mmCIF file of C-alpha atoms in Angstrom:
data_model
loop_
_atom_site.group_PDB
_atom_site.id
_atom_site.type_symbol
_atom_site.label_atom_id
_atom_site.label_comp_id
_atom_site.label_asym_id
_atom_site.label_seq_id
_atom_site.Cartn_x
_atom_site.Cartn_y
_atom_site.Cartn_z
ATOM 1 C CA MET A 1 67.543 142.369 62.575
ATOM 2 C CA THR A 2 67.716 139.547 60.002
ATOM 3 C CA GLY A 3 71.520 139.837 59.809
ATOM 4 C CA THR A 4 71.768 139.549 63.571
ATOM 5 C CA ASN A 5 69.687 136.359 63.589
ATOM 6 C CA GLN A 6 71.819 134.819 60.871
ATOM 7 C CA GLY A 7 75.003 135.600 62.817
ATOM 8 C CA THR A 8 73.543 134.065 65.963
ATOM 9 C CA SER A 9 72.403 131.000 64.032
ATOM 10 C CA SER A 10 75.823 130.524 62.484
ATOM 11 C CA LYS A 11 77.539 130.826 65.873
ATOM 12 C CA SER A 12 75.116 128.299 67.394
ATOM 13 C CA SER A 13 75.715 125.875 64.552
ATOM 14 C CA GLY A 14 79.462 126.265 64.984
ATOM 15 C CA ASN A 15 79.199 125.587 68.699
ATOM 16 C CA LYS A 16 77.237 122.413 68.030
ATOM 17 C CA VAL A 17 79.857 121.183 65.573
ATOM 18 C CA LEU A 18 82.635 121.959 68.075
ATOM 19 C CA THR A 19 80.734 120.119 70.805
ATOM 20 C CA VAL A 20 80.289 117.056 68.588
ATOM 21 C CA ILE A 21 83.998 117.069 67.736
ATOM 22 C CA LEU A 22 84.987 117.358 71.412
ATOM 23 C CA VAL A 23 82.631 114.543 72.398
ATOM 24 C CA PHE A 24 84.007 112.374 69.590
ATOM 25 C CA LEU A 25 87.588 113.065 70.663
ATOM 26 C CA GLY A 26 86.644 112.312 74.253
ATOM 27 C CA VAL A 27 85.177 108.946 73.275
ATOM 28 C CA ILE A 28 88.305 108.120 71.280
ATOM 29 C CA ALA A 29 90.482 109.098 74.259
ATOM 30 C CA VAL A 30 88.481 106.843 76.607
ATOM 31 C CA ILE A 31 88.752 103.939 74.174
ATOM 32 C CA LEU A 32 92.498 104.440 73.739
ATOM 33 C CA PHE A 33 92.972 104.704 77.507
ATOM 34 C CA GLY A 34 91.020 101.489 77.962
ATOM 35 C CA VAL A 35 93.206 99.763 75.393
ATOM 36 C CA PHE A 36 96.285 101.084 77.197
ATOM 37 C CA LEU A 37 95.056 99.768 80.557
ATOM 38 C CA ALA A 38 94.167 96.419 79.012
ATOM 39 C CA SER A 39 97.650 96.081 77.531
ATOM 40 C CA LEU A 40 99.243 97.230 80.788
ATOM 41 C CA PHE A 41 97.443 94.662 82.924
ATOM 42 C CA ALA A 42 96.989 91.841 80.417
ATOM 43 C CA ASN A 43 100.111 90.057 81.609
ATOM 44 C CA ARG A 44 99.880 90.895 85.290
ATOM 45 C CA SER A 45 99.843 87.951 87.638
ATOM 46 C CA GLU A 46 96.369 87.072 88.854
ATOM 47 C CA ALA A 47 97.667 85.058 91.808
ATOM 48 C CA PRO A 48 96.175 86.534 94.979
ATOM 49 C CA ILE A 49 98.434 87.869 97.720
ATOM 50 C CA PRO A 50 97.903 85.713 100.830
ATOM 51 C CA THR A 51 95.668 87.299 103.465
ATOM 52 C CA VAL A 52 97.020 87.270 107.011
ATOM 53 C CA ILE A 53 94.487 87.097 109.871
ATOM 54 C CA PRO A 54 96.297 87.797 113.177
ATOM 55 C CA PRO A 55 95.439 85.813 116.319
ATOM 56 C CA THR A 56 93.028 87.460 118.760
ATOM 57 C CA PRO A 57 95.043 89.737 121.088
ATOM 58 C CA ASP A 58 95.376 88.791 124.745
ATOM 59 C CA ALA A 59 93.361 90.874 127.208
ATOM 60 C CA GLY A 60 95.152 94.142 128.016
ATOM 61 C CA ALA A 61 97.810 93.554 125.367
ATOM 62 C CA ALA A 62 99.264 96.226 123.107
ATOM 63 C CA THR A 63 97.232 96.266 119.906
ATOM 64 C CA LEU A 64 97.450 97.617 116.381
ATOM 65 C CA THR A 65 94.468 98.325 114.130
ATOM 66 C CA THR A 66 95.162 98.693 110.423
ATOM 67 C CA THR A 67 93.988 101.797 108.573
ATOM 68 C CA ASP A 68 94.843 100.404 105.135
ATOM 69 C CA TYR A 69 96.018 97.178 103.539
ATOM 70 C CA VAL A 70 99.295 96.420 105.326
ATOM 71 C CA ASN A 71 102.080 94.071 104.275
ATOM 72 C CA VAL A 72 103.600 91.922 107.010
ATOM 73 C CA ARG A 73 107.271 91.229 106.421
ATOM 74 C CA SER A 74 110.137 89.170 107.773
ATOM 75 C CA GLY A 75 111.915 92.298 109.012
ATOM 76 C CA PRO A 76 111.422 96.031 109.680
ATOM 77 C CA GLY A 77 111.975 97.408 106.195
ATOM 78 C CA SER A 78 110.682 97.249 102.632
ATOM 79 C CA ASN A 79 113.794 95.262 101.666
ATOM 80 C CA TYR A 80 112.446 92.280 103.619
ATOM 81 C CA PRO A 81 110.075 89.875 101.843
ATOM 82 C CA VAL A 82 106.318 89.875 102.418
ATOM 83 C CA TYR A 83 104.433 87.012 104.096
ATOM 84 C CA GLY A 84 101.010 88.401 103.192
ATOM 85 C CA VAL A 85 98.663 91.339 103.639
ATOM 86 C CA VAL A 86 96.344 92.361 106.489
ATOM 87 C CA ALA A 87 93.020 93.975 105.552
ATOM 88 C CA PRO A 88 91.954 97.444 106.797
ATOM 89 C CA GLY A 89 90.212 97.488 110.171
ATOM 90 C CA THR A 90 92.000 94.357 111.439
ATOM 91 C CA THR A 91 93.281 94.320 115.023
ATOM 92 C CA GLY A 92 96.324 92.323 116.072
ATOM 93 C CA GLU A 93 98.721 92.119 118.983
ATOM 94 C CA ALA A 94 102.003 94.067 119.033
ATOM 95 C CA ILE A 95 104.900 92.449 120.874
ATOM 96 C CA GLY A 96 107.763 94.794 120.049
ATOM 97 C CA ILE A 97 108.973 97.820 118.132
ATOM 98 C CA SER A 98 111.984 98.500 115.886
ATOM 99 C CA THR A 99 114.943 100.564 117.055
ATOM 100 C CA ASP A 100 113.799 103.525 114.928
ATOM 101 C CA GLY A 101 110.169 103.249 116.076
ATOM 102 C CA GLN A 102 108.895 102.922 112.494
ATOM 103 C CA TRP A 103 107.910 99.231 112.575
ATOM 104 C CA TYR A 104 105.988 97.003 114.972
ATOM 105 C CA ASN A 105 106.699 93.355 115.648
ATOM 106 C CA VAL A 106 103.316 91.617 115.614
ATOM 107 C CA LYS A 107 101.835 88.193 116.275
ATOM 108 C CA ILE A 108 100.775 86.224 113.198
ATOM 109 C CA PRO A 109 99.647 82.603 112.820
ATOM 110 C CA THR A 110 102.396 79.996 113.160
ATOM 111 C CA GLU A 111 101.060 78.388 109.983
ATOM 112 C CA ILE A 112 102.487 81.391 108.137
ATOM 113 C CA ILE A 113 105.761 81.633 110.047
ATOM 114 C CA ALA A 114 106.886 79.170 112.688
ATOM 115 C CA SER A 115 108.055 81.843 115.115
ATOM 116 C CA GLY A 116 104.574 83.421 115.089
ATOM 117 C CA ASN A 117 105.764 86.982 114.598
ATOM 118 C CA ALA A 118 106.438 89.391 111.740
ATOM 119 C CA TRP A 119 106.778 93.143 111.101
ATOM 120 C CA ALA A 120 104.274 95.819 110.041
ATOM 121 C CA SER A 121 104.889 99.483 109.216
ATOM 122 C CA ALA A 122 103.755 101.997 111.821
ATOM 123 C CA ASP A 123 102.523 104.285 109.015
ATOM 124 C CA HIS A 124 99.317 102.316 108.445
ATOM 125 C CA VAL A 125 98.214 101.301 111.938
ATOM 126 C CA VAL A 126 96.734 102.860 115.059
ATOM 127 C CA ALA A 127 98.429 101.617 118.245
ATOM 128 C CA GLN A 128 96.899 101.224 121.701
ATOM 129 C CA ASN A 129 98.680 100.374 124.974
ATOM 130 C CA ALA A 130 101.941 100.269 123.007
ATOM 131 C CA GLU A 131 103.985 102.747 125.054
ATOM 132 C CA ASN A 132 106.143 100.135 126.818
ATOM 133 C CA LEU A 133 106.858 97.687 124.023
ATOM 134 C CA PRO A 134 110.372 96.197 124.044
ATOM 135 C CA VAL A 135 112.764 97.270 121.316
ATOM 136 C CA ILE A 136 113.552 94.298 119.070
ATOM 137 C CA PRO A 137 116.688 94.385 116.886
ATOM 138 C CA ALA A 138 116.175 93.819 113.187
ATOM 139 C CA PRO A 139 117.177 90.405 111.827
ATOM 140 C CA PRO A 140 119.963 90.519 109.227
ATOM 141 C CA PRO A 141 118.443 91.341 105.838
ATOM 142 C CA PRO A 142 118.452 88.398 103.457
ATOM 143 C CA PRO A 143 121.004 88.491 100.643
ATOM 144 C CA ALA A 144 119.907 90.243 97.461
ATOM 145 C CA VAL A 145 119.811 88.091 94.327
ATOM 146 C CA PRO A 146 120.893 90.191 91.331
ATOM 147 C CA PRO A 147 119.113 89.438 88.048
ATOM 148 C CA GLN A 148 120.591 88.185 84.826
ATOM 149 C CA ILE A 149 119.899 90.858 82.195
ATOM 150 C CA PRO A 150 116.965 89.553 80.100
ATOM 151 C CA ALA A 151 117.325 89.314 76.327
ATOM 152 C CA PRO A 152 115.221 91.902 74.440
ATOM 153 C CA GLY A 153 111.634 90.732 74.032
ATOM 154 C CA SER A 154 112.063 87.767 76.372
ATOM 155 C CA PRO A 155 109.384 86.855 78.942
ATOM 156 C CA THR A 156 110.010 88.695 82.196
ATOM 157 C CA VAL A 157 108.613 89.200 85.676
ATOM 158 C CA ILE A 158 109.051 92.429 87.648
ATOM 159 C CA ALA A 159 109.137 92.350 91.452
ATOM 160 C CA LEU A 160 106.297 94.465 92.909
ATOM 161 C CA THR A 161 108.001 94.256 96.322
ATOM 162 C CA ALA A 162 110.997 92.426 97.752
ATOM 163 C CA VAL A 163 110.311 88.797 96.828
ATOM 164 C CA ASN A 164 111.973 85.554 97.932
ATOM 165 C CA VAL A 165 113.765 83.552 95.248
ATOM 166 C CA ARG A 166 113.405 79.872 96.157
ATOM 167 C CA SER A 167 114.749 76.548 94.957
ATOM 168 C CA GLY A 168 111.271 75.353 93.987
ATOM 169 C CA PRO A 169 107.667 76.473 93.490
ATOM 170 C CA GLY A 170 106.454 76.391 97.077
ATOM 171 C CA MET A 171 106.986 77.694 100.593
ATOM 172 C CA ASN A 172 108.643 74.389 101.557
ATOM 173 C CA TYR A 173 111.674 75.108 99.348
ATOM 174 C CA GLU A 174 114.660 76.980 100.728
ATOM 175 C CA VAL A 175 115.371 80.623 99.900
ATOM 176 C CA TYR A 176 118.395 81.599 97.798
ATOM 177 C CA GLY A 177 117.886 85.289 98.573
ATOM 178 C CA VAL A 178 115.603 88.203 97.796
ATOM 179 C CA ALA A 179 114.967 90.025 94.533
ATOM 180 C CA PRO A 180 114.529 93.702 95.517
ATOM 181 C CA GLN A 181 111.477 95.683 94.444
ATOM 182 C CA SER A 182 111.450 96.580 90.707
ATOM 183 C CA THR A 183 113.980 93.862 89.853
ATOM 184 C CA VAL A 184 113.407 92.518 86.326
ATOM 185 C CA LEU A 185 113.952 88.758 86.021
ATOM 186 C CA GLU A 186 113.878 86.644 82.881
ATOM 187 C CA ALA A 187 111.125 84.026 83.141
ATOM 188 C CA MET A 188 112.036 80.492 82.034
ATOM 189 C CA GLY A 189 108.869 78.589 82.911
ATOM 190 C CA ILE A 190 105.773 78.404 85.080
ATOM 191 C CA SER A 191 104.553 75.900 87.662
ATOM 192 C CA SER A 192 101.677 73.540 86.862
ATOM 193 C CA ASP A 193 99.324 75.513 89.136
ATOM 194 C CA GLY A 194 100.342 78.876 87.640
ATOM 195 C CA GLY A 195 101.342 80.233 91.034
ATOM 196 C CA TRP A 196 105.117 80.364 90.535
ATOM 197 C CA TYR A 197 107.559 81.472 87.843
ATOM 198 C CA MET A 198 110.940 79.886 87.231
ATOM 199 C CA VAL A 199 113.459 82.688 86.636
ATOM 200 C CA LYS A 200 117.086 82.997 85.620
ATOM 201 C CA ILE A 201 119.544 83.863 88.429
ATOM 202 C CA PRO A 202 123.355 83.850 88.717
ATOM 203 C CA THR A 203 124.931 80.413 89.050
ATOM 204 C CA GLU A 204 126.716 81.399 92.268
ATOM 205 C CA TYR A 205 123.283 81.252 93.937
ATOM 206 C CA ALA A 206 122.168 78.023 92.269
ATOM 207 C CA ALA A 207 124.218 75.724 90.056
ATOM 208 C CA SER A 208 121.213 75.365 87.748
ATOM 209 C CA GLY A 209 121.081 79.123 87.197
ATOM 210 C CA THR A 210 117.366 79.158 88.031
ATOM 211 C CA GLY A 211 115.113 79.944 90.980
ATOM 212 C CA TRP A 212 111.397 80.392 91.616
ATOM 213 C CA VAL A 213 109.327 83.456 92.591
ATOM 214 C CA SER A 214 105.696 83.629 93.678
ATOM 215 C CA ALA A 215 103.316 85.020 91.059
ATOM 216 C CA SER A 216 101.580 86.947 93.852
ATOM 217 C CA TYR A 217 104.428 89.457 94.089
ATOM 218 C CA VAL A 218 105.446 90.025 90.463
ATOM 219 C CA ARG A 219 104.050 91.564 87.271
ATOM 220 C CA ALA A 220 104.502 89.284 84.275
ATOM 221 C CA GLU A 221 105.178 90.394 80.699
ATOM 222 C CA ASN A 222 105.272 88.267 77.519
ATOM 223 C CA THR A 223 104.762 85.082 79.549
ATOM 224 C CA GLN A 224 101.831 83.588 77.610
ATOM 225 C CA ASN A 225 103.914 80.831 76.000
ATOM 226 C CA LEU A 226 106.109 79.767 78.903
ATOM 227 C CA PRO A 227 106.578 76.003 79.310
ATOM 228 C CA VAL A 228 105.102 74.281 82.361
ATOM 229 C CA ILE A 229 107.963 73.022 84.560
ATOM 230 C CA ASP A 230 107.693 70.004 86.847
ATOM 231 C CA ASN A 231 108.408 70.652 90.510
ATOM 232 C CA PRO A 232 111.997 69.817 91.489
ATOM 233 C CA ALA A 233 112.442 67.204 94.190
ATOM 234 C CA PRO A 234 112.280 68.748 97.663
ATOM 235 C CA PRO A 235 115.643 68.819 99.463
ATOM 236 C CA THR A 236 116.789 66.267 102.028
ATOM 237 C CA ASP A 237 115.648 67.123 105.548
ATOM 238 C CA VAL A 238 118.149 67.738 108.351
ATOM 239 C CA ILE A 239 116.680 66.953 111.788
ATOM 240 C CA PRO A 240 118.997 68.200 114.582
ATOM 241 C CA PRO A 241 119.030 67.014 118.200
ATOM 242 C CA PRO A 242 116.719 69.088 120.441
ATOM 243 C CA PRO A 243 118.251 72.098 122.227
ATOM 244 C CA ASP A 244 118.827 72.076 125.975
ATOM 245 C CA PRO A 245 115.951 73.559 128.017
ATOM 246 C CA GLY A 246 116.745 77.236 128.562
ATOM 247 C CA GLY A 247 119.918 76.973 126.492
ATOM 248 C CA PRO A 248 120.933 78.894 123.368
ATOM 249 C CA THR A 249 118.325 78.152 120.708
ATOM 250 C CA ALA A 250 117.494 79.117 117.136
ATOM 251 C CA VAL A 251 114.301 78.400 115.211
ATOM 252 C CA ASN A 252 114.056 78.978 111.473
ATOM 253 C CA PHE A 253 111.092 80.729 109.860
ATOM 254 C CA GLU A 254 112.006 79.514 106.362
ATOM 255 C CA PRO A 255 113.251 76.165 105.051
ATOM 256 C CA LEU A 256 116.971 76.550 105.633
ATOM 257 C CA ASN A 257 120.177 75.032 104.298
ATOM 258 C CA VAL A 258 122.462 73.641 106.987
ATOM 259 C CA ARG A 259 125.975 74.103 105.619
ATOM 260 C CA SER A 260 129.514 73.067 106.459
ATOM 261 C CA GLY A 261 130.584 76.711 106.875
ATOM 262 C CA PRO A 262 129.295 80.288 107.152
ATOM 263 C CA SER A 263 128.652 81.051 103.488
ATOM 264 C CA SER A 264 126.522 79.823 100.605
ATOM 265 C CA GLN A 265 129.791 78.697 99.007
ATOM 266 C CA TYR A 266 130.082 75.868 101.559
ATOM 267 C CA PRO A 267 128.354 72.568 100.738
ATOM 268 C CA SER A 268 124.906 71.954 102.173
ATOM 269 C CA PHE A 269 124.188 68.939 104.386
ATOM 270 C CA GLY A 270 120.490 69.337 103.614
ATOM 271 C CA VAL A 271 117.571 71.556 104.539
ATOM 272 C CA ALA A 272 115.906 72.016 107.914
ATOM 273 C CA PRO A 273 112.113 72.350 107.542
ATOM 274 C CA THR A 274 110.444 75.548 108.743
ATOM 275 C CA GLY A 275 110.053 75.590 112.517
ATOM 276 C CA THR A 276 113.094 73.429 113.332
ATOM 277 C CA PHE A 277 114.668 74.150 116.745
ATOM 278 C CA PHE A 278 118.473 74.093 116.896
ATOM 279 C CA LYS A 279 120.929 73.977 119.774
ATOM 280 C CA VAL A 280 123.251 76.938 119.128
ATOM 281 C CA THR A 281 126.917 76.365 119.986
ATOM 282 C CA GLY A 282 128.622 79.375 118.387
ATOM 283 C CA ILE A 283 128.500 82.311 116.020
ATOM 284 C CA SER A 284 130.606 83.434 113.051
ATOM 285 C CA ALA A 285 133.089 86.281 113.430
ATOM 286 C CA ASP A 286 130.819 88.667 111.528
ATOM 287 C CA GLY A 287 127.750 87.662 113.552
ATOM 288 C CA SER A 288 125.677 86.620 110.543
ATOM 289 C CA TRP A 289 125.853 82.789 110.843
ATOM 290 C CA TRP A 290 125.121 80.474 113.761
ATOM 291 C CA VAL A 291 126.915 77.228 114.584
ATOM 292 C CA VAL A 292 124.368 74.550 115.508
ATOM 293 C CA ALA A 293 124.434 70.948 116.653
ATOM 294 C CA ILE A 294 123.518 68.338 114.039
ATOM 295 C CA PRO A 295 123.786 64.531 114.127
ATOM 296 C CA PRO A 296 127.345 63.138 113.750
ATOM 297 C CA SER A 297 125.941 60.854 111.071
ATOM 298 C CA ILE A 298 125.576 63.985 108.930
ATOM 299 C CA ALA A 299 128.765 65.817 109.987
ATOM 300 C CA PRO A 300 131.482 63.960 111.947
ATOM 301 C CA ASN A 301 132.141 67.000 114.169
ATOM 302 C CA GLY A 302 128.409 67.384 114.877
ATOM 303 C CA GLN A 303 128.430 70.988 113.622
ATOM 304 C CA GLY A 304 126.492 72.807 110.962
ATOM 305 C CA TRP A 305 126.089 76.468 110.054
ATOM 306 C CA ILE A 306 122.814 78.331 109.447
ATOM 307 C CA ASN A 307 122.194 81.812 108.076
ATOM 308 C CA GLY A 308 121.068 84.233 110.786
ATOM 309 C CA ALA A 309 118.804 86.080 108.329
ATOM 310 C CA TYR A 310 116.267 83.248 108.514
ATOM 311 C CA VAL A 311 116.111 82.429 112.233
ATOM 312 C CA ASN A 312 114.969 83.826 115.549
ATOM 313 C CA THR A 313 117.207 83.127 118.546
ATOM 314 C CA THR A 314 116.954 83.050 122.330
ATOM 315 C CA ASN A 315 119.643 82.986 125.050
ATOM 316 C CA THR A 316 122.475 83.344 122.539
ATOM 317 C CA ASP A 317 124.236 86.388 124.019
ATOM 318 C CA ASN A 318 127.192 84.409 125.382
ATOM 319 C CA VAL A 319 127.867 81.833 122.689
ATOM 320 C CA PRO A 320 131.524 81.860 121.531
ATOM 321 C CA PHE A 321 132.871 83.057 118.213
ATOM 322 C CA VAL A 322 133.909 80.169 115.964
ATOM 323 C CA GLU A 323 136.502 80.349 113.212
ATOM 324 C CA SER A 324 135.319 79.492 109.704
ATOM 325 C CA PRO A 325 136.464 76.042 108.521
ATOM 326 C CA PRO A 326 138.512 75.820 105.307
ATOM 327 C CA LEU A 327 136.337 76.175 102.234
#
């Protein structure tokens, strides 16, 4: 009987020791995991993603109610940049649907985009009265801006989604193109308010070799010692003559270069502020650039060219094709 008690006591003591060891290892694992998370998120941007509050839907209109946080984008696809996020349980008005039925065109405040509409994925909304929505063609996707390969150990930002690369740290600066999701860009500086990073891009997009991305849509690494960069001067505004009532019209939803030809290689006459209405007089052979009327004081022939990826158009079905001018 005594031997049995001693064996039981020894086993119990061993179990206690094993339990203590397991608890100790568990505590160490939690601490190490916490350190890992801290290091992972220490350099993440803390800039909030803008919240989009849709206008109240009209009575009887087609509506969408979000079931999750939903990005609203400039086009029906994850390769289009994000304007902001709509919170779960928000109801907005749907005004169209994509050709594949996977995206809805929705009303958003004109303060966010001059045209007052953007795109939301059908995967995260519940639709009502949306059976007869018109099919809306996708706008041309904006050009992708490839990164310059960062030097080892250099400060970088990683695109969490497709993000606009602009000429300056603000929504009033024109867009050079879009850095696709997961693109790694070398960071060169930060804006005075901490909301924008200056990044290195190819010189064919900007002679300076730099552009700016919003801190809301990137994860930053090794950026603690970046210099603060003064805002570049905003570009010269181009104010075109008003379009004819009911005539072919384009309105830009981003600040937009007005160029002498249908390519970023042509010189810019200046930038049209967001929400500028243009009289459309033609279209490029590939359908991606519009010819618009501008003052003869800017261009003697009264013509400029704007990128179709950044405008919405009306009544443009019958405008003529126009040959590209010599570069």
